[in-house]
Short mmCIF file of C-alpha atoms in Angstrom, two decimals:
data_model
loop_
_atom_site.label_atom_id
_atom_site.label_comp_id
_atom_site.label_asym_id
_atom_site.label_seq_id
_atom_site.Cartn_x
_atom_site.Cartn_y
_atom_site.Cartn_z
CA MET A 19 83.46 -62.38 -15.65
CA TRP A 20 86.83 -60.79 -16.43
CA LEU A 21 88.73 -63.18 -14.13
CA ILE A 22 87.75 -66.05 -16.41
CA ASN A 23 87.23 -64.44 -19.80
CA SER A 24 90.32 -62.22 -20.04
CA SER A 25 93.98 -63.20 -20.22
CA ILE A 26 94.88 -60.78 -17.42
CA GLY A 27 92.10 -62.17 -15.25
CA ARG A 28 93.34 -65.72 -15.74
CA LYS A 29 96.85 -64.63 -14.77
CA VAL A 30 95.46 -63.04 -11.61
CA VAL A 31 93.71 -66.31 -10.74
CA MET A 32 96.95 -68.19 -11.42
CA SER A 33 98.89 -65.79 -9.18
CA VAL A 34 96.45 -65.83 -6.26
CA THR A 35 96.02 -69.62 -6.30
CA GLY A 36 99.78 -70.04 -6.68
CA ILE A 37 100.51 -67.89 -3.63
CA ALA A 38 97.87 -69.80 -1.65
CA LEU A 39 99.51 -73.09 -2.61
CA ILE A 40 102.93 -71.75 -1.59
CA LEU A 41 101.49 -70.87 1.83
CA PHE A 42 100.13 -74.41 2.11
CA LEU A 43 103.51 -75.86 1.16
CA THR A 44 105.07 -73.71 3.87
CA PHE A 45 102.73 -75.20 6.47
CA HIS A 46 103.23 -78.69 5.08
CA GLY A 47 107.02 -78.30 5.10
CA CYS A 48 107.05 -77.10 8.72
CA MET A 49 104.77 -79.99 9.69
CA ASN A 50 107.05 -82.51 7.99
CA MET A 51 110.07 -81.18 9.86
CA VAL A 52 108.40 -82.28 13.11
CA ALA A 53 108.70 -85.89 11.89
CA LEU A 54 112.48 -85.56 11.97
CA PHE A 55 112.48 -85.08 15.72
CA SER A 56 109.36 -86.67 17.17
CA GLU A 57 107.26 -89.58 15.97
CA GLU A 58 104.68 -88.86 18.65
CA GLY A 59 104.55 -85.16 17.85
CA TYR A 60 104.09 -85.77 14.13
CA ASN A 61 101.36 -88.32 14.67
CA MET A 62 99.58 -85.91 17.01
CA ILE A 63 99.46 -83.38 14.17
CA CYS A 64 98.25 -86.08 11.76
CA GLU A 65 95.52 -87.08 14.18
CA PHE A 66 94.45 -83.45 14.60
CA LEU A 67 94.37 -83.03 10.82
CA GLY A 68 92.71 -86.39 10.24
CA ALA A 69 89.23 -87.06 8.92
CA ASN A 70 87.66 -84.18 10.87
CA TRP A 71 85.10 -81.94 9.18
CA TYR A 72 87.44 -78.94 9.15
CA ALA A 73 90.27 -81.02 7.67
CA VAL A 74 87.94 -82.37 4.97
CA VAL A 75 86.72 -78.85 4.14
CA ALA A 76 90.30 -77.59 4.00
CA THR A 77 91.28 -80.50 1.76
CA LEU A 78 88.43 -79.77 -0.63
CA GLY A 79 89.41 -76.09 -0.68
CA LEU A 80 93.02 -76.98 -1.36
CA ALA A 81 91.98 -79.36 -4.14
CA ALA A 82 89.88 -76.59 -5.71
CA LEU A 83 92.85 -74.20 -5.62
CA ALA A 84 95.11 -76.81 -7.21
CA VAL A 85 92.59 -77.64 -9.94
CA LEU A 86 92.05 -73.95 -10.74
CA HIS A 87 95.80 -73.36 -10.89
CA ILE A 88 96.39 -76.37 -13.16
CA VAL A 89 93.44 -75.70 -15.48
CA PHE A 90 94.28 -72.01 -15.90
CA ALA A 91 97.95 -72.91 -16.43
CA PHE A 92 97.05 -75.14 -19.37
CA ILE A 93 94.67 -72.52 -20.79
CA LEU A 94 97.31 -69.79 -20.59
CA THR A 95 99.97 -72.09 -22.02
CA ALA A 96 97.75 -72.90 -25.00
CA GLN A 97 97.01 -69.19 -25.53
CA ASN A 98 100.68 -68.23 -25.28
CA ARG A 99 101.72 -70.97 -27.70
CA THR A 100 99.16 -69.70 -30.20
CA ALA A 101 100.12 -66.05 -29.78
CA ARG A 102 103.89 -66.32 -29.42
CA GLY A 103 104.98 -69.75 -30.54
CA ASP A 104 107.31 -71.36 -28.01
CA ASN A 105 107.31 -68.39 -25.60
CA ARG A 106 104.89 -69.51 -22.89
CA TYR A 107 105.10 -66.62 -20.45
CA GLU A 108 105.70 -62.93 -20.84
CA VAL A 109 109.07 -62.55 -19.22
CA ALA A 110 110.40 -59.14 -18.32
CA THR A 111 113.24 -57.94 -20.51
CA GLU A 112 115.37 -57.47 -17.43
CA VAL A 113 115.54 -61.22 -16.85
CA LYS A 114 118.80 -62.54 -18.18
CA ALA A 115 119.51 -66.06 -19.41
CA GLY A 116 119.65 -68.49 -16.51
CA LYS A 117 117.63 -70.85 -14.37
CA VAL A 118 114.63 -68.57 -14.06
CA GLU A 119 114.36 -68.06 -17.82
CA TRP A 120 114.82 -71.79 -18.41
CA ALA A 121 111.94 -72.45 -16.02
CA SER A 122 109.75 -69.87 -17.75
CA LYS A 123 110.28 -71.63 -21.07
CA ASN A 124 109.55 -75.08 -19.67
CA MET A 125 106.65 -74.46 -17.32
CA LEU A 126 104.42 -76.94 -19.15
CA VAL A 127 106.93 -79.77 -18.79
CA LEU A 128 107.54 -78.84 -15.15
CA GLY A 129 103.79 -78.68 -14.58
CA ILE A 130 103.29 -82.18 -15.99
CA ILE A 131 106.06 -83.57 -13.76
CA ILE A 132 104.54 -81.81 -10.76
CA CYS A 133 101.06 -83.20 -11.54
CA ILE A 134 102.40 -86.75 -11.85
CA GLY A 135 104.32 -86.34 -8.59
CA LEU A 136 101.21 -84.96 -6.91
CA LEU A 137 99.16 -87.99 -7.93
CA ILE A 138 101.84 -90.32 -6.55
CA HIS A 139 102.00 -88.30 -3.34
CA LEU A 140 98.20 -88.43 -2.93
CA TRP A 141 98.29 -92.19 -3.44
CA ASN A 142 101.07 -92.70 -0.89
CA PHE A 143 99.64 -90.49 1.83
CA TRP A 144 96.15 -88.99 1.34
CA TYR A 145 94.65 -92.22 -0.01
CA ASN A 146 96.18 -94.34 2.75
CA MET A 147 95.45 -91.85 5.52
CA MET A 148 92.54 -89.42 5.26
CA PHE A 149 90.61 -91.38 2.62
CA ALA A 150 91.17 -94.68 4.43
CA GLU A 151 89.96 -93.10 7.66
CA LEU A 152 86.88 -91.64 5.98
CA VAL A 153 85.79 -94.96 4.47
CA GLY A 154 86.83 -97.03 7.48
CA ALA A 155 89.49 -98.99 5.60
CA MET A 156 92.35 -100.67 7.43
CA PRO A 157 95.57 -100.59 5.38
CA LYS A 158 98.71 -102.35 6.61
CA ILE A 159 99.65 -99.22 8.58
CA SER A 160 97.11 -97.28 10.63
CA PRO A 161 95.64 -94.27 8.75
CA THR A 162 96.59 -92.09 11.72
CA ASP A 163 100.23 -93.26 11.73
CA GLY A 164 101.67 -90.61 9.44
CA PHE A 165 105.16 -91.33 10.72
CA GLY A 166 104.78 -94.97 9.73
CA TRP A 167 103.68 -94.02 6.24
CA ILE A 168 106.71 -91.74 5.80
CA LYS A 169 109.02 -94.60 6.84
CA GLU A 170 107.21 -97.02 4.55
CA THR A 171 107.29 -94.71 1.52
CA PHE A 172 110.91 -93.64 1.74
CA SER A 173 112.21 -97.12 2.50
CA ASN A 174 111.60 -97.66 -1.23
CA PRO A 175 114.49 -96.19 -3.31
CA VAL A 176 112.17 -95.75 -6.31
CA PHE A 177 109.95 -93.38 -4.38
CA VAL A 178 113.00 -91.54 -3.04
CA VAL A 179 114.19 -90.82 -6.59
CA ILE A 180 110.68 -89.85 -7.72
CA TYR A 181 110.30 -87.41 -4.83
CA VAL A 182 113.72 -85.83 -5.41
CA VAL A 183 112.86 -85.25 -9.09
CA TRP A 184 109.42 -83.96 -8.07
CA LEU A 185 110.88 -81.50 -5.56
CA ALA A 186 113.41 -80.28 -8.14
CA ALA A 187 110.56 -79.62 -10.60
CA ILE A 188 108.60 -77.75 -7.93
CA TRP A 189 111.71 -75.67 -7.14
CA PHE A 190 112.12 -74.62 -10.77
CA HIS A 191 108.39 -73.93 -11.06
CA LEU A 192 108.16 -71.82 -7.92
CA THR A 193 111.34 -69.80 -8.40
CA HIS A 194 109.77 -68.47 -11.56
CA GLY A 195 106.18 -68.47 -10.35
CA PHE A 196 106.92 -66.51 -7.16
CA TRP A 197 108.19 -63.32 -8.78
CA SER A 198 105.88 -63.75 -11.77
CA ALA A 199 102.86 -63.74 -9.42
CA MET A 200 104.08 -60.55 -7.77
CA GLN A 201 104.53 -58.96 -11.17
CA THR A 202 101.02 -59.96 -12.25
CA LEU A 203 99.50 -58.56 -9.05
CA GLY A 204 101.20 -55.22 -9.66
CA VAL A 205 103.62 -55.21 -6.72
CA SER A 206 106.72 -55.47 -8.88
CA GLY A 207 108.52 -52.79 -10.83
CA LYS A 208 112.00 -52.14 -12.17
CA VAL A 209 113.40 -51.99 -8.65
CA TRP A 210 111.29 -54.68 -7.01
CA LEU A 211 111.53 -57.21 -9.85
CA LYS A 212 115.09 -58.20 -8.90
CA ARG A 213 114.20 -58.09 -5.22
CA TRP A 214 111.26 -60.46 -5.66
CA GLN A 215 113.45 -62.77 -7.71
CA CYS A 216 116.01 -62.84 -4.90
CA ILE A 217 113.39 -63.24 -2.17
CA GLY A 218 111.66 -65.97 -4.14
CA MET A 219 114.90 -67.83 -4.80
CA ILE A 220 115.86 -67.84 -1.11
CA TYR A 221 112.38 -68.62 0.21
CA VAL A 222 111.61 -71.42 -2.27
CA THR A 223 115.07 -72.96 -1.84
CA LEU A 224 114.66 -73.10 1.95
CA LEU A 225 111.13 -74.46 1.57
CA MET A 226 112.17 -77.25 -0.80
CA LEU A 227 115.13 -78.09 1.44
CA CYS A 228 112.65 -78.75 4.26
CA PHE A 229 110.96 -81.40 2.14
CA LEU A 230 114.21 -82.79 0.71
CA ILE A 231 115.83 -83.18 4.12
CA VAL A 232 112.86 -85.24 5.35
CA VAL A 233 112.96 -87.48 2.27
CA LEU A 234 116.70 -88.13 2.53
CA ALA A 235 116.73 -88.45 6.32
CA PHE A 236 114.09 -91.18 6.22
CA ALA A 237 115.63 -92.80 3.15
CA PHE A 238 118.98 -93.21 4.93
CA GLY A 239 117.47 -93.74 8.40
CA CYS A 240 119.25 -90.75 9.88
CA ALA A 241 116.38 -88.70 11.25
CA PRO A 242 116.83 -88.08 15.01
CA SER A 243 113.40 -89.64 15.55
CA LEU A 244 114.62 -92.85 13.88
CA CYS A 245 117.81 -93.40 15.82
CA SER A 246 119.36 -92.94 19.21
CA GLY A 247 122.16 -90.62 18.17
CA SER A 248 124.27 -93.25 16.36
CA CYS A 249 123.50 -92.01 12.81
#
């Protein structure tokens, strides 16, 4: 099958799974923003997305997308290293030196940081919430109390630093990956290349700010849902 056996096919798989993961991050970021304003509202969402069959199916689908994206990323990186030395992605000649080009040259390092951060995130939240609910475990905080788990996690300065570094790595990864995916899928040309770079930069920056604001607000106890207006 050309999607698996050819380099172009693998890049298409990378692009499609990457866009799907960006859409998930968009939903996740919007969901997290609810926690800033309403503990009850956030926990209602967590309960709705708990250990229900549709949530489990969605989780398995998301995991499959992530695994495909990661596996194909390592395959393409290995191929690019063999074919072009240290150049890991084919970057358009129009791209000038800067953050995007730096990201394109360090996608493997960024990918490793993102994978480590993902494992920590799954341990802090998925393992203590959906998995605990599925197996009937009773951790120190209820599996359905997503708000409580956010407070618990970001009361630890170590996790705050880890998440900030993780979000920075995701930002670098996505600002390159966004326009690169569009280019691979054939919706980018000489005119639209710069436009997709600009759109991607703005969109990914706003998306990562959604996550970062939640982390810092809970770390410093200044989310509206945590105080009575005295922050």
